[in-house]
JSON list of C-alpha atoms in Angstrom, two decimals:
[
{"chain": "U", "resi": 4, "resn": "MET", "atom": "CA", "xyz": [80.65, 152.29, 179.23]},
{"chain": "U", "resi": 5, "resn": "LYS", "atom": "CA", "xyz": [79.49, 150.54, 182.38]},
{"chain": "U", "resi": 6, "resn": "ILE", "atom": "CA", "xyz": [79.95, 146.83, 182.87]},
{"chain": "U", "resi": 7, "resn": "LYS", "atom": "CA", "xyz": [78.81, 144.63, 185.75]},
{"chain": "U", "resi": 8, "resn": "PHE", "atom": "CA", "xyz": [81.20, 142.35, 187.59]},
{"chain": "U", "resi": 9, "resn": "SER", "atom": "CA", "xyz": [80.43, 139.51, 189.98]},
{"chain": "U", "resi": 10, "resn": "ALA", "atom": "CA", "xyz": [83.14, 138.10, 192.25]},
{"chain": "U", "resi": 11, "resn": "PHE", "atom": "CA", "xyz": [83.00, 135.03, 194.46]},
{"chain": "U", "resi": 12, "resn": "ALA", "atom": "CA", "xyz": [85.02, 133.47, 197.30]},
{"chain": "U", "resi": 13, "resn": "ASP", "atom": "CA", "xyz": [88.63, 134.75, 197.50]},
{"chain": "U", "resi": 14, "resn": "LEU", "atom": "CA", "xyz": [88.14, 137.15, 194.59]},
{"chain": "U", "resi": 15, "resn": "LYS", "atom": "CA", "xyz": [85.24, 138.76, 196.45]},
{"chain": "U", "resi": 16, "resn": "GLU", "atom": "CA", "xyz": [87.58, 139.32, 199.41]},
{"chain": "U", "resi": 17, "resn": "ILE", "atom": "CA", "xyz": [90.03, 141.18, 197.15]},
{"chain": "U", "resi": 18, "resn": "VAL", "atom": "CA", "xyz": [87.47, 143.48, 195.51]},
{"chain": "U", "resi": 19, "resn": "GLY", "atom": "CA", "xyz": [85.38, 143.94, 198.66]},
{"chain": "U", "resi": 20, "resn": "GLN", "atom": "CA", "xyz": [81.94, 142.95, 197.44]},
{"chain": "U", "resi": 21, "resn": "LYS", "atom": "CA", "xyz": [80.10, 140.39, 195.36]},
{"chain": "U", "resi": 22, "resn": "HIS", "atom": "CA", "xyz": [78.51, 142.65, 192.71]},
{"chain": "U", "resi": 23, "resn": "MET", "atom": "CA", "xyz": [80.06, 145.79, 191.27]},
{"chain": "U", "resi": 24, "resn": "GLU", "atom": "CA", "xyz": [79.88, 148.14, 188.30]},
{"chain": "U", "resi": 25, "resn": "PHE", "atom": "CA", "xyz": [82.93, 149.58, 186.58]},
{"chain": "U", "resi": 26, "resn": "GLU", "atom": "CA", "xyz": [83.31, 152.31, 184.00]},
{"chain": "U", "resi": 27, "resn": "LEU", "atom": "CA", "xyz": [85.54, 151.29, 181.08]},
{"chain": "U", "resi": 28, "resn": "GLU", "atom": "CA", "xyz": [86.52, 153.04, 177.86]},
{"chain": "U", "resi": 29, "resn": "ASP", "atom": "CA", "xyz": [84.24, 152.41, 174.89]},
{"chain": "U", "resi": 30, "resn": "GLY", "atom": "CA", "xyz": [85.71, 149.59, 172.83]},
{"chain": "U", "resi": 31, "resn": "ALA", "atom": "CA", "xyz": [87.38, 147.93, 175.85]},
{"chain": "U", "resi": 32, "resn": "THR", "atom": "CA", "xyz": [88.06, 144.22, 175.57]},
{"chain": "U", "resi": 33, "resn": "VAL", "atom": "CA", "xyz": [88.02, 141.35, 178.06]},
{"chain": "U", "resi": 34, "resn": "GLY", "atom": "CA", "xyz": [91.82, 141.66, 178.21]},
{"chain": "U", "resi": 35, "resn": "ASP", "atom": "CA", "xyz": [91.48, 145.38, 178.97]},
{"chain": "U", "resi": 36, "resn": "PHE", "atom": "CA", "xyz": [89.11, 144.52, 181.82]},
{"chain": "U", "resi": 37, "resn": "LEU", "atom": "CA", "xyz": [91.60, 142.05, 183.31]},
{"chain": "U", "resi": 38, "resn": "ALA", "atom": "CA", "xyz": [94.36, 144.68, 183.03]},
{"chain": "U", "resi": 39, "resn": "PHE", "atom": "CA", "xyz": [92.01, 147.16, 184.76]},
{"chain": "U", "resi": 40, "resn": "LEU", "atom": "CA", "xyz": [91.49, 144.73, 187.65]},
{"chain": "U", "resi": 41, "resn": "LEU", "atom": "CA", "xyz": [95.23, 144.15, 187.98]},
{"chain": "U", "resi": 42, "resn": "LYS", "atom": "CA", "xyz": [95.95, 147.88, 188.03]},
{"chain": "U", "resi": 43, "resn": "ARG", "atom": "CA", "xyz": [93.12, 148.75, 190.42]},
{"chain": "U", "resi": 44, "resn": "TYR", "atom": "CA", "xyz": [93.72, 145.98, 192.97]},
{"chain": "U", "resi": 45, "resn": "GLY", "atom": "CA", "xyz": [97.51, 145.59, 192.62]},
{"chain": "U", "resi": 46, "resn": "LYS", "atom": "CA", "xyz": [99.50, 142.77, 194.21]},
{"chain": "U", "resi": 47, "resn": "PRO", "atom": "CA", "xyz": [96.56, 140.86, 195.74]},
{"chain": "U", "resi": 48, "resn": "MET", "atom": "CA", "xyz": [94.93, 140.62, 192.30]},
{"chain": "U", "resi": 49, "resn": "GLU", "atom": "CA", "xyz": [98.26, 139.78, 190.64]},
{"chain": "U", "resi": 50, "resn": "ARG", "atom": "CA", "xyz": [98.81, 136.86, 193.02]},
{"chain": "U", "resi": 51, "resn": "PHE", "atom": "CA", "xyz": [95.25, 135.71, 192.43]},
{"chain": "U", "resi": 52, "resn": "LEU", "atom": "CA", "xyz": [95.14, 135.90, 188.61]},
{"chain": "U", "resi": 53, "resn": "LEU", "atom": "CA", "xyz": [98.73, 135.58, 187.38]},
{"chain": "U", "resi": 54, "resn": "LYS", "atom": "CA", "xyz": [101.18, 132.67, 187.51]},
{"chain": "U", "resi": 55, "resn": "SER", "atom": "CA", "xyz": [104.73, 133.57, 188.52]},
{"chain": "U", "resi": 56, "resn": "ALA", "atom": "CA", "xyz": [105.99, 131.93, 185.31]},
{"chain": "U", "resi": 57, "resn": "GLY", "atom": "CA", "xyz": [103.66, 134.11, 183.22]},
{"chain": "U", "resi": 58, "resn": "GLY", "atom": "CA", "xyz": [100.12, 133.77, 181.98]},
{"chain": "U", "resi": 59, "resn": "TYR", "atom": "CA", "xyz": [96.90, 133.42, 183.92]},
{"chain": "U", "resi": 60, "resn": "TRP", "atom": "CA", "xyz": [95.87, 130.73, 186.39]},
{"chain": "U", "resi": 61, "resn": "PRO", "atom": "CA", "xyz": [93.10, 128.54, 184.97]},
{"chain": "U", "resi": 62, "resn": "PHE", "atom": "CA", "xyz": [89.77, 130.21, 185.66]},
{"chain": "U", "resi": 63, "resn": "LEU", "atom": "CA", "xyz": [86.40, 130.43, 184.01]},
{"chain": "U", "resi": 64, "resn": "LEU", "atom": "CA", "xyz": [85.59, 133.89, 182.68]},
{"chain": "U", "resi": 65, "resn": "LEU", "atom": "CA", "xyz": [82.00, 134.45, 181.57]},
{"chain": "U", "resi": 66, "resn": "VAL", "atom": "CA", "xyz": [80.62, 137.43, 179.67]},
{"chain": "U", "resi": 67, "resn": "ASN", "atom": "CA", "xyz": [76.84, 137.38, 179.75]},
{"chain": "U", "resi": 68, "resn": "GLN", "atom": "CA", "xyz": [77.00, 133.71, 180.82]},
{"chain": "U", "resi": 69, "resn": "GLN", "atom": "CA", "xyz": [79.14, 132.78, 177.79]},
{"chain": "U", "resi": 70, "resn": "ASP", "atom": "CA", "xyz": [82.60, 131.26, 178.35]},
{"chain": "U", "resi": 71, "resn": "VAL", "atom": "CA", "xyz": [85.44, 133.44, 177.03]},
{"chain": "U", "resi": 72, "resn": "ARG", "atom": "CA", "xyz": [88.75, 131.59, 176.62]},
{"chain": "U", "resi": 73, "resn": "PRO", "atom": "CA", "xyz": [92.18, 133.27, 176.85]},
{"chain": "U", "resi": 74, "resn": "ASP", "atom": "CA", "xyz": [92.61, 133.13, 173.07]},
{"chain": "U", "resi": 75, "resn": "ASN", "atom": "CA", "xyz": [89.50, 135.34, 172.80]},
{"chain": "U", "resi": 76, "resn": "TYR", "atom": "CA", "xyz": [90.38, 138.00, 175.39]},
{"chain": "U", "resi": 77, "resn": "GLN", "atom": "CA", "xyz": [90.35, 140.52, 172.52]},
{"chain": "U", "resi": 78, "resn": "LYS", "atom": "CA", "xyz": [86.53, 140.18, 172.57]},
{"chain": "U", "resi": 79, "resn": "LYS", "atom": "CA", "xyz": [84.97, 143.64, 172.79]},
{"chain": "U", "resi": 80, "resn": "LEU", "atom": "CA", "xyz": [82.73, 144.46, 175.72]},
{"chain": "U", "resi": 81, "resn": "HIS", "atom": "CA", "xyz": [79.50, 146.42, 175.48]},
{"chain": "U", "resi": 82, "resn": "GLU", "atom": "CA", "xyz": [77.44, 148.65, 177.76]},
{"chain": "U", "resi": 83, "resn": "GLY", "atom": "CA", "xyz": [75.74, 146.54, 180.44]},
{"chain": "U", "resi": 84, "resn": "ASP", "atom": "CA", "xyz": [77.77, 143.36, 179.87]},
{"chain": "U", "resi": 85, "resn": "GLU", "atom": "CA", "xyz": [78.15, 141.18, 182.95]},
{"chain": "U", "resi": 86, "resn": "ILE", "atom": "CA", "xyz": [81.49, 139.53, 183.70]},
{"chain": "U", "resi": 87, "resn": "ILE", "atom": "CA", "xyz": [81.92, 136.68, 186.17]},
{"chain": "U", "resi": 88, "resn": "ILE", "atom": "CA", "xyz": [85.24, 135.08, 187.10]},
{"chain": "U", "resi": 89, "resn": "LEU", "atom": "CA", "xyz": [85.12, 131.64, 188.73]},
{"chain": "U", "resi": 90, "resn": "PHE", "atom": "CA", "xyz": [87.91, 129.36, 189.86]},
{"chain": "U", "resi": 91, "resn": "PRO", "atom": "CA", "xyz": [87.62, 125.57, 190.09]},
{"chain": "U", "resi": 92, "resn": "ALA", "atom": "CA", "xyz": [85.62, 124.41, 193.12]},
{"chain": "U", "resi": 93, "resn": "GLU", "atom": "CA", "xyz": [84.32, 127.89, 193.90]},
{"chain": "U", "resi": 94, "resn": "GLY", "atom": "CA", "xyz": [80.84, 129.10, 194.48]},
{"chain": "U", "resi": 95, "resn": "GLY", "atom": "CA", "xyz": [78.79, 131.86, 196.10]}
]
């Protein structure tokens, strides 16, 4: 399935553009998408998303403009979903 991804500020620098589409396995979850980003973009993405002590840095993750919290990263994604990741005090 294809999903849309929008990246801003430093995250945009890591992925190379503001708007992208990715192909994921049917039934993929938000957590699977984050794992995909970490695998695809390696150390720069790890430093950006992950704390050295474990877990994620605090960021806002939206799926179709709805906030998805870490305790709901098992949420399934669907064809055409749009994911946006924002960090505090970031914008376009």
